[in-house]
Amino acid sequence: MRARGAADTARDLADMANDVRLAARRFGFRRKTNLHPAESIEDPKLAVAALAVAFAELDDLPTAEDRARLHIQLRAKLRVSEEDAQEIEVLGRWLMTECGGPSPAVARLSRKLYSLDGVAHVEVLTEILRALAEGAGGGLSDQQREAMEDISRAMRVR
């Protein structure tokens, strides 16, 4: 039973790695040598999705409802298909983990988003983040409030 459980876990990990690889290929993401993966982002939509994933995971692991809300927001605000939204979420989650967690990811990815296209996606990102916070119930948590301030500083918006 333990061997079967270990084999199942290994298979799940391999499947997750394959999902990230396929999503990266689909969005044209190529990891560059000697460069952090977040610095390799060339599509602002990917940066927005990774920021949204990190924001959703700031307090605790998101519930199924939180993930569904995130998926719906990404689809609607970024105007991507169902399949693209799923893949951009997978890639965004991977980027967040490569940054060392949600808090460092917010700081790094918001700077990267600004360097990609200035403030063009700020409104879209803000709408997604507000919808996530409102859907969670009580508005923004302390960590999410700090994240919003970090994003504002990185985007040079006040």
mmCIF file of C-alpha atoms in Angstrom:
data_model
loop_
_atom_site.group_PDB
_atom_site.id
_atom_site.type_symbol
_atom_site.label_atom_id
_atom_site.label_comp_id
_atom_site.label_asym_id
_atom_site.label_seq_id
_atom_site.Cartn_x
_atom_site.Cartn_y
_atom_site.Cartn_z
ATOM 1 C CA MET A 1 0.000 0.000 0.000
ATOM 2 C CA ARG A 2 2.834 2.393 0.865
ATOM 3 C CA ALA A 3 4.641 1.647 -2.374
ATOM 4 C CA ARG A 4 1.439 2.235 -4.335
ATOM 5 C CA GLY A 5 0.873 5.507 -2.463
ATOM 6 C CA ALA A 6 4.433 6.622 -3.203
ATOM 7 C CA ALA A 7 4.010 5.716 -6.864
ATOM 8 C CA ASP A 8 0.746 7.685 -7.043
ATOM 9 C CA THR A 9 2.404 10.706 -5.439
ATOM 10 C CA ALA A 10 5.334 10.527 -7.843
ATOM 11 C CA ARG A 11 2.933 10.263 -10.790
ATOM 12 C CA ASP A 12 0.976 13.303 -9.546
ATOM 13 C CA LEU A 13 4.179 15.335 -9.245
ATOM 14 C CA ALA A 14 5.241 14.342 -12.738
ATOM 15 C CA ASP A 15 1.806 15.334 -14.064
ATOM 16 C CA MET A 16 2.033 18.738 -12.364
ATOM 17 C CA ALA A 17 5.493 19.317 -13.835
ATOM 18 C CA ASN A 18 4.175 18.362 -17.249
ATOM 19 C CA ASP A 19 1.227 20.776 -16.846
ATOM 20 C CA VAL A 20 3.630 23.626 -16.069
ATOM 21 C CA ARG A 21 5.849 22.705 -19.001
ATOM 22 C CA LEU A 22 2.917 22.585 -21.425
ATOM 23 C CA ALA A 23 1.462 25.857 -20.133
ATOM 24 C CA ALA A 24 4.851 27.525 -20.468
ATOM 25 C CA ARG A 25 5.198 26.320 -24.040
ATOM 26 C CA ARG A 26 1.698 27.498 -24.935
ATOM 27 C CA PHE A 27 2.345 31.018 -23.650
ATOM 28 C CA GLY A 28 5.796 31.221 -25.184
ATOM 29 C CA PHE A 29 7.485 31.346 -21.777
ATOM 30 C CA ARG A 30 11.099 30.334 -21.986
ATOM 31 C CA ARG A 31 13.272 30.203 -18.924
ATOM 32 C CA LYS A 32 16.517 32.008 -19.587
ATOM 33 C CA THR A 33 19.808 30.811 -18.174
ATOM 34 C CA ASN A 34 21.076 32.612 -15.055
ATOM 35 C CA LEU A 35 17.861 34.615 -14.794
ATOM 36 C CA HIS A 36 15.018 34.261 -12.323
ATOM 37 C CA PRO A 37 11.877 32.847 -13.979
ATOM 38 C CA ALA A 38 9.895 35.981 -13.064
ATOM 39 C CA GLU A 39 12.353 38.065 -15.061
ATOM 40 C CA SER A 40 11.721 35.844 -18.107
ATOM 41 C CA ILE A 41 8.039 36.851 -18.336
ATOM 42 C CA GLU A 42 7.241 38.614 -21.601
ATOM 43 C CA ASP A 43 3.422 38.544 -21.522
ATOM 44 C CA PRO A 44 1.719 41.033 -19.154
ATOM 45 C CA LYS A 45 -1.268 38.668 -18.847
ATOM 46 C CA LEU A 46 0.989 36.049 -17.310
ATOM 47 C CA ALA A 47 2.346 38.567 -14.805
ATOM 48 C CA VAL A 48 -1.201 39.641 -13.883
ATOM 49 C CA ALA A 49 -2.274 36.013 -13.408
ATOM 50 C CA ALA A 50 0.759 35.204 -11.260
ATOM 51 C CA LEU A 51 0.093 38.294 -9.130
ATOM 52 C CA ALA A 52 -3.553 37.289 -8.717
ATOM 53 C CA VAL A 53 -2.585 33.758 -7.678
ATOM 54 C CA ALA A 54 -0.092 35.127 -5.146
ATOM 55 C CA PHE A 55 -2.666 37.595 -3.806
ATOM 56 C CA ALA A 56 -5.232 34.821 -3.384
ATOM 57 C CA GLU A 57 -2.753 32.738 -1.389
ATOM 58 C CA LEU A 58 -1.516 35.506 0.917
ATOM 59 C CA ASP A 59 -3.592 34.570 3.951
ATOM 60 C CA ASP A 60 -4.073 30.865 3.545
ATOM 61 C CA LEU A 61 -4.566 28.286 0.860
ATOM 62 C CA PRO A 62 -7.527 29.367 -1.243
ATOM 63 C CA THR A 63 -10.734 27.392 -1.035
ATOM 64 C CA ALA A 64 -12.352 25.807 -4.071
ATOM 65 C CA GLU A 65 -14.697 28.807 -4.260
ATOM 66 C CA ASP A 66 -11.713 31.195 -4.167
ATOM 67 C CA ARG A 67 -10.027 29.292 -6.989
ATOM 68 C CA ALA A 68 -13.214 29.299 -9.047
ATOM 69 C CA ARG A 69 -13.584 33.048 -8.466
ATOM 70 C CA LEU A 70 -9.970 33.592 -9.519
ATOM 71 C CA HIS A 71 -10.512 31.516 -12.657
ATOM 72 C CA ILE A 72 -13.642 33.446 -13.603
ATOM 73 C CA GLN A 73 -11.930 36.788 -13.017
ATOM 74 C CA LEU A 74 -8.886 35.843 -15.078
ATOM 75 C CA ARG A 75 -11.078 34.660 -17.921
ATOM 76 C CA ALA A 76 -13.259 37.749 -17.907
ATOM 77 C CA LYS A 77 -10.698 40.488 -17.265
ATOM 78 C CA LEU A 78 -7.837 39.100 -19.334
ATOM 79 C CA ARG A 79 -10.215 37.936 -22.077
ATOM 80 C CA VAL A 80 -8.762 34.469 -22.449
ATOM 81 C CA SER A 81 -10.374 31.140 -23.220
ATOM 82 C CA GLU A 82 -11.210 28.493 -20.629
ATOM 83 C CA GLU A 83 -8.147 26.449 -21.523
ATOM 84 C CA ASP A 84 -5.854 29.488 -21.548
ATOM 85 C CA ALA A 85 -7.160 30.573 -18.146
ATOM 86 C CA GLN A 86 -6.389 27.155 -16.677
ATOM 87 C CA GLU A 87 -2.909 27.122 -18.137
ATOM 88 C CA ILE A 88 -2.125 30.680 -17.100
ATOM 89 C CA GLU A 89 -3.188 29.812 -13.534
ATOM 90 C CA VAL A 90 -0.867 26.785 -13.471
ATOM 91 C CA LEU A 91 2.030 28.826 -14.787
ATOM 92 C CA GLY A 92 1.202 31.689 -12.417
ATOM 93 C CA ARG A 93 1.216 29.335 -9.424
ATOM 94 C CA TRP A 94 4.564 27.929 -10.501
ATOM 95 C CA LEU A 95 6.010 31.432 -10.860
ATOM 96 C CA MET A 96 4.735 32.313 -7.391
ATOM 97 C CA THR A 97 6.473 29.292 -5.872
ATOM 98 C CA GLU A 98 9.671 30.119 -7.760
ATOM 99 C CA CYS A 99 9.582 33.566 -6.121
ATOM 100 C CA GLY A 100 9.554 31.949 -2.680
ATOM 101 C CA GLY A 101 5.893 32.352 -1.767
ATOM 102 C CA PRO A 102 3.075 34.845 -2.125
ATOM 103 C CA SER A 103 4.622 37.897 -0.414
ATOM 104 C CA PRO A 104 7.927 37.927 -2.302
ATOM 105 C CA ALA A 105 6.037 37.110 -5.493
ATOM 106 C CA VAL A 106 3.804 40.170 -5.166
ATOM 107 C CA ALA A 107 6.807 42.489 -4.883
ATOM 108 C CA ARG A 108 8.827 40.896 -7.667
ATOM 109 C CA LEU A 109 5.970 40.323 -10.109
ATOM 110 C CA SER A 110 4.491 43.796 -9.694
ATOM 111 C CA ARG A 111 7.881 45.326 -10.576
ATOM 112 C CA LYS A 112 8.086 42.994 -13.583
ATOM 113 C CA LEU A 113 4.578 43.927 -14.707
ATOM 114 C CA TYR A 114 5.482 47.609 -14.526
ATOM 115 C CA SER A 115 8.616 47.022 -16.579
ATOM 116 C CA LEU A 116 6.594 45.154 -19.210
ATOM 117 C CA ASP A 117 3.937 47.739 -19.913
ATOM 118 C CA GLY A 118 3.895 50.478 -17.316
ATOM 119 C CA VAL A 119 0.466 51.028 -15.846
ATOM 120 C CA ALA A 120 -1.552 49.616 -18.747
ATOM 121 C CA HIS A 121 -2.701 46.556 -16.769
ATOM 122 C CA VAL A 122 -3.075 48.229 -13.363
ATOM 123 C CA GLU A 123 -6.825 48.684 -13.709
ATOM 124 C CA VAL A 124 -7.341 45.070 -14.804
ATOM 125 C CA LEU A 125 -5.178 43.783 -11.956
ATOM 126 C CA THR A 126 -6.964 45.988 -9.420
ATOM 127 C CA GLU A 127 -10.372 44.766 -10.584
ATOM 128 C CA ILE A 128 -9.293 41.132 -10.249
ATOM 129 C CA LEU A 129 -7.799 41.653 -6.792
ATOM 130 C CA ARG A 130 -10.833 43.559 -5.510
ATOM 131 C CA ALA A 131 -13.174 40.848 -6.791
ATOM 132 C CA LEU A 132 -11.078 38.216 -5.002
ATOM 133 C CA ALA A 133 -11.137 40.199 -1.753
ATOM 134 C CA GLU A 134 -14.871 40.926 -1.931
ATOM 135 C CA GLY A 135 -15.674 37.317 -2.691
ATOM 136 C CA ALA A 136 -13.701 36.154 0.331
ATOM 137 C CA GLY A 137 -16.117 37.997 2.582
ATOM 138 C CA GLY A 138 -14.607 40.579 4.854
ATOM 139 C CA GLY A 139 -12.609 42.620 2.393
ATOM 140 C CA LEU A 140 -8.826 42.849 2.472
ATOM 141 C CA SER A 141 -6.719 41.191 5.141
ATOM 142 C CA ASP A 142 -3.645 42.931 6.552
ATOM 143 C CA GLN A 143 -1.337 40.989 4.243
ATOM 144 C CA GLN A 144 -3.512 41.768 1.244
ATOM 145 C CA ARG A 145 -3.598 45.455 2.175
ATOM 146 C CA GLU A 146 0.213 45.438 2.332
ATOM 147 C CA ALA A 147 0.307 43.672 -1.033
ATOM 148 C CA MET A 148 -1.922 46.348 -2.564
ATOM 149 C CA GLU A 149 0.474 48.998 -1.221
ATOM 150 C CA ASP A 150 3.454 47.104 -2.673
ATOM 151 C CA ILE A 151 1.715 46.930 -6.033
ATOM 152 C CA SER A 152 0.882 50.646 -5.919
ATOM 153 C CA ARG A 153 4.511 51.507 -5.134
ATOM 154 C CA ALA A 154 5.832 49.238 -7.886
ATOM 155 C CA MET A 155 3.389 50.668 -10.403
ATOM 156 C CA ARG A 156 4.122 54.212 -9.232
ATOM 157 C CA VAL A 157 0.423 54.793 -8.670
ATOM 158 C CA ARG A 158 -0.941 56.572 -5.628
#
